[in-house]
Amino acid sequence: MATTFLYILSLTLLSLTSVSNACPPSERAALLAFKAALHEPYLGIFNSWKGADCCQNWYGISCDPETYRVADINLRGESEDPIFEKAHRTGYMTGSISPAICRLTRLSSLTIADWKGISGPIAPCISSLPFLRILDVIGNKLTGEIPADIGRLSRLTVLNVADNQITGTIPRSLSNLSSLMHLDLRNNSISGTIPGNFGKLRMLSRALLSRNKLIGPIPYSISYIYRLSDLDLSLNQLSGQIPASLGKMAVLATLNLDGNLISGPIPPTLISSGISILNLSRNAIEGYIPDAFGPRSYFMVMDLSHNNLRGRIPKSISAATFIGHLDVSHNHLCGPIPAGSPFDHLEASSFVYNDCLCGKPLTKRC
């Protein structure tokens, strides 16, 4: 009798343990509601979403090993996973991102990327997920605005909404994301100005805001972001002058400002900085190319084409340690092209459509 009792007790304890080691029913229900709002017709990635325990072998779902709460959703439409290799295609999914996702209150990362057909807004309740570190929804057809309260996500390190149809303005609260390291808003229809307090994002290393409808000046405060290495503001409608302080940033290596309405002169600080990719083309920049080249000048790319630059190509350019690609075409430059490096490996297309440049590699002699 005692043996039977102990056997039943052990089975009961085992059952309770297995239940406690599974995801909560409420989180399983939230995931199924999330799934119900999506349609994925080709790969069958949701076929594994069955059974009572969403922490066990549900494709793209990871749980905290101690709490058994859903921690990560990682669904990418472009992947090297065997599902994609077997289908010989990238993913395609329609539908929307259900607000039910916000019931996963321990969620740390949410990646729903490159599905091409997912539409609808980013649910405002996303801002209520206190542990969220990664929000990556690149490559869909999402519409609406970035949630106004996005700045509440104090742990957020990655915000990637690139290649969607996002509208509205950059929320002012975004500057409260003190842990943000990677910001990608490229290829949307975001309008308005870059917030003046953008420089509060002190941990930011990449800020990619190209191909939007941003207007107004480049905030001086950007130069306060001492970790920033990659700044891309190209193909917007930004105006005003380039802050000279950008050239004094400690680790800025890439500065793309091409395709805007920027005017004024080129700050000499950009020429003597540690920037290696500098693209200022297709603006309304005027004045002279600064005679500020020196040993610290190491440019993989320097594109100054399609502006209103005048005067000569400065002789100090020969003092640069390296210039891989230089383009000063479509300006109003005049005088002889300096001989020697870096000009001995450049083509004529780098110098055409100026007022009176002469010398090699152009056919016009001085």
CSV table of C-alpha atoms in Angstrom, one decimal, residues 53 73 135 292:
chain,number,residue,atom,x,y,z
A,53,ASP,CA,4.9,23.8,-24.3
A,73,ILE,CA,11.0,35.7,-31.1
A,135,LEU,CA,13.2,45.4,-32.1
A,292,ALA,CA,43.6,71.1,-44.7
